[in-house]
GROMACS .gro file of C-alpha atoms in nm:
model
  341
    1MET     CA    1  -1.777   0.635  -0.022
    2GLY     CA    2  -1.765   0.599   0.374
    3ARG     CA    3  -1.695   0.240   0.543
    4GLY     CA    4  -2.072   0.098   0.530
    5ARG     CA    5  -2.125   0.336   0.316
    6LYS     CA    6  -2.199   0.292  -0.129
    7ARG     CA    7  -1.926   0.449  -0.322
    8ALA     CA    8  -2.044   0.498  -0.709
    9GLY     CA    9  -1.849   0.418  -1.033
   10THR     CA   10  -1.911   0.448  -1.404
   11ARG     CA   11  -1.814   0.235  -1.676
   12PRO     CA   12  -1.716  -0.072  -1.463
   13SER     CA   13  -1.654  -0.321  -1.765
   14GLY     CA   14  -1.353  -0.138  -1.794
   15LEU     CA   15  -1.020  -0.215  -1.631
   16ILE     CA   16  -0.926   0.057  -1.425
   17GLY     CA   17  -1.347   0.038  -1.226
   18ARG     CA   18  -1.273  -0.283  -1.172
   19SER     CA   19  -0.988  -0.260  -1.033
   20TRP     CA   20  -1.110   0.012  -0.821
   21ALA     CA   21  -1.398  -0.131  -0.717
   22MET     CA   22  -1.158  -0.425  -0.607
   23VAL     CA   23  -0.871  -0.146  -0.435
   24PHE     CA   24  -1.236  -0.060  -0.231
   25ALA     CA   25  -1.361  -0.378  -0.143
   26ALA     CA   26  -1.079  -0.456  -0.016
   27GLY     CA   27  -1.077  -0.222   0.223
   28GLY     CA   28  -1.364  -0.312   0.350
   29PHE     CA   29  -1.590  -0.046   0.188
   30LYS     CA   30  -1.949  -0.100   0.042
   31VAL     CA   31  -1.912  -0.041  -0.346
   32LYS     CA   32  -2.185   0.027  -0.626
   33LEU     CA   33  -2.077  -0.023  -0.943
   34TYR     CA   34  -2.297   0.196  -1.201
   35ASP     CA   35  -2.331   0.107  -1.618
   36ILE     CA   36  -2.601   0.228  -1.817
   37ALA     CA   37  -2.595  -0.202  -1.966
   38GLN     CA   38  -2.649  -0.449  -1.775
   39GLN     CA   39  -2.433  -0.727  -1.954
   40GLN     CA   40  -2.125  -0.497  -1.862
   41LEU     CA   41  -2.189  -0.519  -1.504
   42THR     CA   42  -2.233  -0.878  -1.540
   43SER     CA   43  -1.956  -0.952  -1.701
   44ALA     CA   44  -1.747  -0.669  -1.447
   45LEU     CA   45  -1.909  -0.874  -1.156
   46GLU     CA   46  -1.783  -1.213  -1.329
   47ASN     CA   47  -1.385  -1.108  -1.376
   48ILE     CA   48  -1.395  -0.947  -1.032
   49ARG     CA   49  -1.484  -1.286  -0.865
   50LEU     CA   50  -1.186  -1.460  -1.088
   51LEU     CA   51  -0.987  -1.139  -1.008
   52CYS     CA   52  -1.086  -1.146  -0.619
   53CYS     CA   53  -0.939  -1.456  -0.603
   54VAL     CA   54  -0.641  -1.451  -0.831
   55PRO     CA   55  -0.265  -1.337  -0.773
   56ALA     CA   56  -0.268  -1.099  -1.056
   57PRO     CA   57  -0.649  -0.879  -1.130
   58LEU     CA   58  -0.547  -0.792  -1.532
   59GLN     CA   59  -0.807  -0.860  -1.771
   60SER     CA   60  -0.566  -1.082  -2.015
   61PHE     CA   61  -0.488  -1.286  -1.715
   62VAL     CA   62  -0.821  -1.335  -1.638
   63LEU     CA   63  -0.908  -1.476  -1.997
   64ARG     CA   64  -0.637  -1.739  -1.893
   65LEU     CA   65  -0.785  -1.831  -1.556
   66PHE     CA   66  -1.151  -1.844  -1.747
   67LYS     CA   67  -0.967  -2.158  -1.927
   68THR     CA   68  -0.769  -2.264  -1.583
   69VAL     CA   69  -0.970  -2.204  -1.275
   70LYS     CA   70  -1.269  -2.473  -1.280
   71ASP     CA   71  -1.397  -2.444  -0.933
   72SER     CA   72  -1.416  -2.270  -0.591
   73LYS     CA   73  -1.156  -2.526  -0.456
   74GLN     CA   74  -0.904  -2.371  -0.688
   75MET     CA   75  -0.965  -2.074  -0.643
   76LYS     CA   76  -0.917  -2.097  -0.241
   77GLU     CA   77  -0.624  -2.207  -0.315
   78LEU     CA   78  -0.521  -1.889  -0.531
   79GLU     CA   79  -0.660  -1.652  -0.221
   80GLU     CA   80  -0.479  -1.885   0.045
   81SER     CA   81  -0.139  -1.746  -0.185
   82GLU     CA   82  -0.221  -1.459  -0.060
   83SER     CA   83  -0.210  -1.247  -0.301
   84LEU     CA   84  -0.535  -1.135  -0.207
   85LYS     CA   85  -0.498  -0.724  -0.081
   86GLY     CA   86  -0.706  -0.638   0.247
   87ALA     CA   87  -0.767  -0.873   0.558
   88LEU     CA   88  -1.136  -0.990   0.413
   89SER     CA   89  -1.167  -1.330   0.189
   90ALA     CA   90  -1.276  -1.299  -0.142
   91GLU     CA   91  -1.648  -1.424  -0.043
   92GLN     CA   92  -1.632  -1.081   0.184
   93GLN     CA   93  -1.498  -0.866  -0.046
   94LEU     CA   94  -1.763  -0.974  -0.310
   95ALA     CA   95  -2.034  -0.966  -0.071
   96LEU     CA   96  -1.949  -0.592  -0.038
   97ILE     CA   97  -1.954  -0.524  -0.423
   98SER     CA   98  -2.304  -0.451  -0.671
   99THR     CA   99  -2.413  -0.295  -0.892
  100CYS     CA  100  -2.696  -0.079  -1.072
  101THR     CA  101  -2.803   0.082  -1.404
  102ASP     CA  102  -2.945   0.401  -1.232
  103LEU     CA  103  -2.719   0.708  -1.178
  104LYS     CA  104  -2.951   0.846  -0.925
  105ALA     CA  105  -2.988   0.518  -0.728
  106ALA     CA  106  -2.595   0.414  -0.759
  107VAL     CA  107  -2.477   0.739  -0.565
  108GLU     CA  108  -2.800   0.771  -0.347
  109GLY     CA  109  -2.576   0.762   0.019
  110ALA     CA  110  -2.228   0.759  -0.120
  111THR     CA  111  -1.908   0.977   0.012
  112PHE     CA  112  -1.680   0.939  -0.283
  113ILE     CA  113  -1.736   0.886  -0.632
  114GLN     CA  114  -1.524   0.769  -0.881
  115GLU     CA  115  -1.576   0.778  -1.208
  116CYS     CA  116  -1.378   0.564  -1.472
  117THR     CA  117  -1.513   0.631  -1.861
  118PRO     CA  118  -1.278   0.626  -2.123
  119GLU     CA  119  -1.051   0.916  -2.183
  120ASN     CA  120  -1.288   1.145  -2.310
  121LEU     CA  121  -1.311   1.530  -2.252
  122GLU     CA  122  -1.684   1.532  -2.350
  123LEU     CA  123  -1.788   1.232  -2.237
  124LYS     CA  124  -1.609   1.291  -1.878
  125ARG     CA  125  -1.768   1.637  -1.866
  126LYS     CA  126  -2.130   1.477  -1.922
  127ILE     CA  127  -2.109   1.273  -1.675
  128PHE     CA  128  -2.003   1.491  -1.442
  129GLY     CA  129  -2.278   1.738  -1.515
  130GLN     CA  130  -2.545   1.447  -1.451
  131LEU     CA  131  -2.328   1.386  -1.139
  132ASP     CA  132  -2.349   1.762  -1.045
  133LEU     CA  133  -2.698   1.754  -1.098
  134ILE     CA  134  -2.764   1.487  -0.790
  135ALA     CA  135  -2.482   1.487  -0.591
  136ASP     CA  136  -2.501   1.628  -0.261
  137ASP     CA  137  -2.250   1.859  -0.078
  138ASN     CA  138  -2.082   1.593   0.099
  139VAL     CA  139  -1.994   1.372  -0.146
  140ILE     CA  140  -1.647   1.350  -0.309
  141LEU     CA  141  -1.643   1.353  -0.725
  142SER     CA  142  -1.356   1.226  -0.852
  143SER     CA  143  -1.239   1.136  -1.173
  144SER     CA  144  -0.945   0.847  -1.290
  145THR     CA  145  -0.832   1.037  -1.630
  146SER     CA  146  -0.448   1.007  -1.688
  147CYS     CA  147  -0.413   1.339  -1.885
  148LEU     CA  148  -0.707   1.622  -1.881
  149LEU     CA  149  -0.690   1.891  -1.680
  150PRO     CA  150  -0.921   1.923  -1.353
  151SER     CA  151  -0.981   2.287  -1.488
  152LYS     CA  152  -1.117   2.076  -1.844
  153LEU     CA  153  -1.287   1.905  -1.641
  154PHE     CA  154  -1.519   2.033  -1.346
  155THR     CA  155  -1.483   2.368  -1.402
  156GLY     CA  156  -1.865   2.556  -1.421
  157LEU     CA  157  -1.977   2.286  -1.194
  158LYS     CA  158  -2.181   2.377  -0.917
  159HIS     CA  159  -2.009   2.162  -0.715
  160VAL     CA  160  -1.645   2.201  -0.818
  161LYS     CA  161  -1.516   2.236  -0.451
  162GLN     CA  162  -1.625   1.863  -0.397
  163CYS     CA  163  -1.463   1.748  -0.723
  164ILE     CA  164  -1.103   1.620  -0.793
  165VAL     CA  165  -0.859   1.372  -1.005
  166SER     CA  166  -0.735   1.078  -0.834
  167HIS     CA  167  -0.472   0.895  -1.096
  168PRO     CA  168  -0.402   0.612  -1.092
  169VAL     CA  169  -0.151   0.399  -1.174
  170ASN     CA  170  -0.238   0.079  -1.457
  171PRO     CA  171  -0.348  -0.146  -1.267
  172PRO     CA  172  -0.454   0.016  -0.946
  173TYR     CA  173  -0.469  -0.349  -0.731
  174PHE     CA  174  -0.089  -0.391  -0.770
  175VAL     CA  175   0.046  -0.054  -0.844
  176PRO     CA  176  -0.038   0.147  -0.550
  177LEU     CA  177   0.023   0.481  -0.642
  178VAL     CA  178  -0.278   0.743  -0.709
  179GLU     CA  179  -0.211   1.120  -0.790
  180ILE     CA  180  -0.478   1.372  -0.626
  181VAL     CA  181  -0.469   1.603  -0.848
  182PRO     CA  182  -0.696   1.951  -0.758
  183HIS     CA  183  -0.935   2.168  -0.939
  184PRO     CA  184  -0.797   2.574  -0.848
  185GLU     CA  185  -1.134   2.564  -0.684
  186THR     CA  186  -1.120   2.241  -0.540
  187ASP     CA  187  -1.154   2.276  -0.124
  188PRO     CA  188  -0.850   2.192   0.061
  189SER     CA  189  -1.078   1.905   0.252
  190THR     CA  190  -1.192   1.765  -0.038
  191THR     CA  191  -0.764   1.696  -0.099
  192GLU     CA  192  -0.746   1.562   0.230
  193ARG     CA  193  -1.021   1.379   0.265
  194THR     CA  194  -0.942   1.167  -0.043
  195TYR     CA  195  -0.556   1.141   0.055
  196ALA     CA  196  -0.695   1.050   0.402
  197LEU     CA  197  -0.932   0.774   0.199
  198MET     CA  198  -0.628   0.651  -0.063
  199LYS     CA  199  -0.446   0.571   0.233
  200GLN     CA  200  -0.712   0.390   0.451
  201ILE     CA  201  -0.768   0.144   0.135
  202GLY     CA  202  -0.396   0.073   0.113
  203GLN     CA  203  -0.290   0.287  -0.217
  204SER     CA  204   0.010   0.521  -0.181
  205PRO     CA  205  -0.149   0.882  -0.246
  206VAL     CA  206   0.060   1.184  -0.346
  207LYS     CA  207  -0.066   1.546  -0.405
  208LEU     CA  208  -0.012   1.769  -0.661
  209ASN     CA  209  -0.023   2.099  -0.546
  210ARG     CA  210  -0.131   2.214  -0.860
  211GLU     CA  211  -0.259   2.116  -1.164
  212ILE     CA  212   0.013   2.049  -1.483
  213GLU     CA  213   0.015   1.906  -1.832
  214GLY     CA  214   0.054   1.547  -1.769
  215PHE     CA  215   0.053   1.530  -1.393
  216VAL     CA  216   0.403   1.419  -1.249
  217LEU     CA  217   0.429   1.005  -1.337
  218ASN     CA  218   0.342   1.126  -1.686
  219ARG     CA  219   0.603   1.405  -1.719
  220LEU     CA  220   0.824   1.191  -1.595
  221GLN     CA  221   0.758   0.928  -1.755
  222TYR     CA  222   0.756   1.101  -2.131
  223ALA     CA  223   1.083   1.283  -2.038
  224VAL     CA  224   1.223   0.898  -2.041
  225ILE     CA  225   1.090   0.833  -2.337
  226SER     CA  226   1.163   1.100  -2.487
  227GLU     CA  227   1.586   1.032  -2.435
  228ALA     CA  228   1.567   0.702  -2.531
  229TRP     CA  229   1.348   0.766  -2.821
  230ARG     CA  230   1.626   1.053  -2.920
  231LEU     CA  231   1.941   0.757  -2.807
  232VAL     CA  232   1.818   0.513  -3.031
  233GLY     CA  233   1.704   0.764  -3.286
  234GLU     CA  234   2.061   0.887  -3.291
  235GLY     CA  235   2.254   0.580  -3.303
  236VAL     CA  236   2.418   0.560  -2.969
  237ILE     CA  237   2.217   0.183  -2.887
  238SER     CA  238   1.994  -0.043  -2.941
  239PRO     CA  239   1.598  -0.050  -2.862
  240THR     CA  240   1.641  -0.392  -2.657
  241ASP     CA  241   2.004  -0.260  -2.501
  242LEU     CA  242   1.797   0.075  -2.405
  243ASP     CA  243   1.529  -0.049  -2.228
  244LEU     CA  244   1.815  -0.332  -2.083
  245VAL     CA  245   1.905   0.006  -1.929
  246MET     CA  246   1.612   0.052  -1.735
  247SER     CA  247   1.523  -0.270  -1.604
  248ASP     CA  248   1.879  -0.397  -1.508
  249GLY     CA  249   1.983  -0.045  -1.451
  250LEU     CA  250   1.766   0.195  -1.341
  251GLY     CA  251   1.417   0.035  -1.295
  252MET     CA  252   1.624  -0.207  -1.011
  253ARG     CA  253   1.658   0.106  -0.759
  254TYR     CA  254   1.359   0.283  -0.864
  255ALA     CA  255   1.128   0.023  -0.740
  256PHE     CA  256   1.236   0.097  -0.413
  257ILE     CA  257   1.339   0.425  -0.417
  258GLY     CA  258   1.313   0.756  -0.610
  259PRO     CA  259   1.553   0.990  -0.837
  260LEU     CA  260   1.541   1.216  -0.552
  261GLU     CA  261   1.649   0.966  -0.257
  262THR     CA  262   1.860   0.787  -0.500
  263MET     CA  263   2.073   1.172  -0.530
  264HIS     CA  264   2.076   1.153  -0.178
  265LEU     CA  265   2.262   0.774  -0.107
  266ASN     CA  266   2.480   0.804  -0.423
  267ALA     CA  267   2.633   1.116  -0.194
  268GLU     CA  268   2.685   1.228   0.132
  269GLY     CA  269   2.311   1.382   0.067
  270ILE     CA  270   2.152   1.575  -0.178
  271SER     CA  271   2.405   1.890  -0.113
  272ASN     CA  272   2.706   1.645  -0.134
  273TYR     CA  273   2.584   1.487  -0.481
  274CYS     CA  274   2.449   1.830  -0.642
  275GLU     CA  275   2.858   1.990  -0.533
  276ARG     CA  276   2.986   1.701  -0.699
  277TYR     CA  277   2.788   1.645  -0.986
  278ARG     CA  278   2.611   1.978  -1.136
  279GLU     CA  279   2.836   2.083  -1.341
  280GLY     CA  280   2.816   1.714  -1.529
  281MET     CA  281   2.468   1.682  -1.549
  282ARG     CA  282   2.409   2.060  -1.714
  283LEU     CA  283   2.669   1.977  -1.935
  284VAL     CA  284   2.499   1.643  -2.046
  285LEU     CA  285   2.129   1.795  -2.022
  286ASN     CA  286   2.257   2.116  -2.219
  287THR     CA  287   2.291   1.805  -2.505
  288PHE     CA  288   1.963   1.688  -2.516
  289GLY     CA  289   1.800   1.767  -2.823
  290PRO     CA  290   1.412   1.880  -2.912
  291VAL     CA  291   1.109   1.656  -2.855
  292PRO     CA  292   1.093   1.398  -3.075
  293GLU     CA  293   0.815   1.341  -3.389
  294PHE     CA  294   0.792   0.985  -3.252
  295SER     CA  295   0.717   0.927  -3.608
  296GLY     CA  296   0.917   0.832  -3.934
  297GLU     CA  297   1.193   0.661  -3.972
  298ILE     CA  298   1.279   0.627  -3.646
  299GLU     CA  299   0.981   0.501  -3.514
  300GLU     CA  300   1.045   0.208  -3.784
  301LYS     CA  301   1.337   0.106  -3.666
  302ILE     CA  302   1.219   0.054  -3.312
  303ASN     CA  303   0.921  -0.113  -3.366
  304GLN     CA  304   1.115  -0.360  -3.535
  305ALA     CA  305   1.370  -0.447  -3.302
  306ILE     CA  306   1.059  -0.453  -3.040
  307SER     CA  307   0.851  -0.667  -3.238
  308GLU     CA  308   1.114  -0.899  -3.347
  309LYS     CA  309   1.154  -0.966  -2.960
  310ILE     CA  310   0.804  -0.938  -2.917
  311PRO     CA  311   0.611  -1.009  -3.216
  312VAL     CA  312   0.260  -0.834  -3.266
  313VAL     CA  313   0.010  -1.102  -3.202
  314PRO     CA  314  -0.263  -1.083  -2.956
  315GLU     CA  315  -0.131  -1.424  -2.842
  316VAL     CA  316   0.235  -1.353  -2.818
  317LEU     CA  317   0.156  -0.975  -2.672
  318GLY     CA  318  -0.126  -1.159  -2.419
  319ALA     CA  319   0.126  -1.389  -2.306
  320ARG     CA  320   0.403  -1.124  -2.250
  321ARG     CA  321   0.133  -0.892  -2.039
  322ASN     CA  322   0.067  -1.186  -1.817
  323TRP     CA  323   0.441  -1.275  -1.753
  324ARG     CA  324   0.494  -0.853  -1.662
  325ASP     CA  325   0.156  -0.892  -1.455
  326GLU     CA  326   0.284  -1.193  -1.196
  327CYS     CA  327   0.643  -1.005  -1.182
  328LEU     CA  328   0.428  -0.704  -1.072
  329THR     CA  329   0.230  -0.935  -0.797
  330SER     CA  330   0.534  -1.071  -0.682
  331LEU     CA  331   0.722  -0.711  -0.691
  332ALA     CA  332   0.408  -0.628  -0.515
  333LYS     CA  333   0.406  -0.887  -0.236
  334MET     CA  334   0.788  -0.883  -0.164
  335LYS     CA  335   0.741  -0.487  -0.081
  336LYS     CA  336   0.461  -0.552   0.099
  337GLN     CA  337   0.665  -0.831   0.315
  338MET     CA  338   0.987  -0.555   0.334
  339LYS     CA  339   0.745  -0.315   0.514
  340SER     CA  340   0.591  -0.513   0.726
  341ASP     CA  341   0.915  -0.620   0.831
   0.00000   0.00000   0.00000
């Protein structure tokens, strides 16, 4: 997708597709949403209209806003709260988004296509097979997959050199990280163009030099989950206290700096940190157990504890998600302000 050009995404009825549309429109790009069902597109545009005017672009929050936001004046007030991304107004951004139920028409003139179908290999390969037949030699074919390797998605396509994974973090509108993962045959220019585009629309792209199971974000996330599971399972700490270690401990600094910079700042540089702590780190890491099964007695224990705190009831879960998303919104605004300062 280019400025003044079209971008085609599939399945905009999903959260990721809608959020991507908003991100690109906020960057001043024309966006064309594609879906096989017109009703899905109509619903997507209705939700995006609300999302463009409210602090948190999340479906659960939107459902609540359908009940609370009654007129354009209220929506304008929300827009003026400075929660809207980009330099354009909500109406200007909405004017950049259109819909289409014809795939060929949807991708015509596009320079970047972001696929957002469910995490199903067969379905995604079908979509990219269709795109491969109608795409020109300049368009980038990108997938939002969070776990499917590019080699499984794109191998055998005529335009494989133009294919790449652009994995967002949910929700992309307020969590800007994008993992850019190439296929072994992806042309380096495709990677660089995708990286530059993500920077241009205000995301925080990172480039993986090669594909790997889980990419990077999920590998880090699963490592934390795995050790958390073991610590609770071995009776070292309760599930709720375990979460507190992250939310009021590690998470406080990880919201602003990563683990490597943390090492650097917690000593006189990385080398000094390693000199001080390498033996201790190795000693602790050697005590880690095997990969948990994530089932059975430990699953029941963790489920019971967390469910007591947050009952598995749609209204309660929805309220907690709303709170989480509002926190993300506030954090995103604060980080943006800190960078501008």
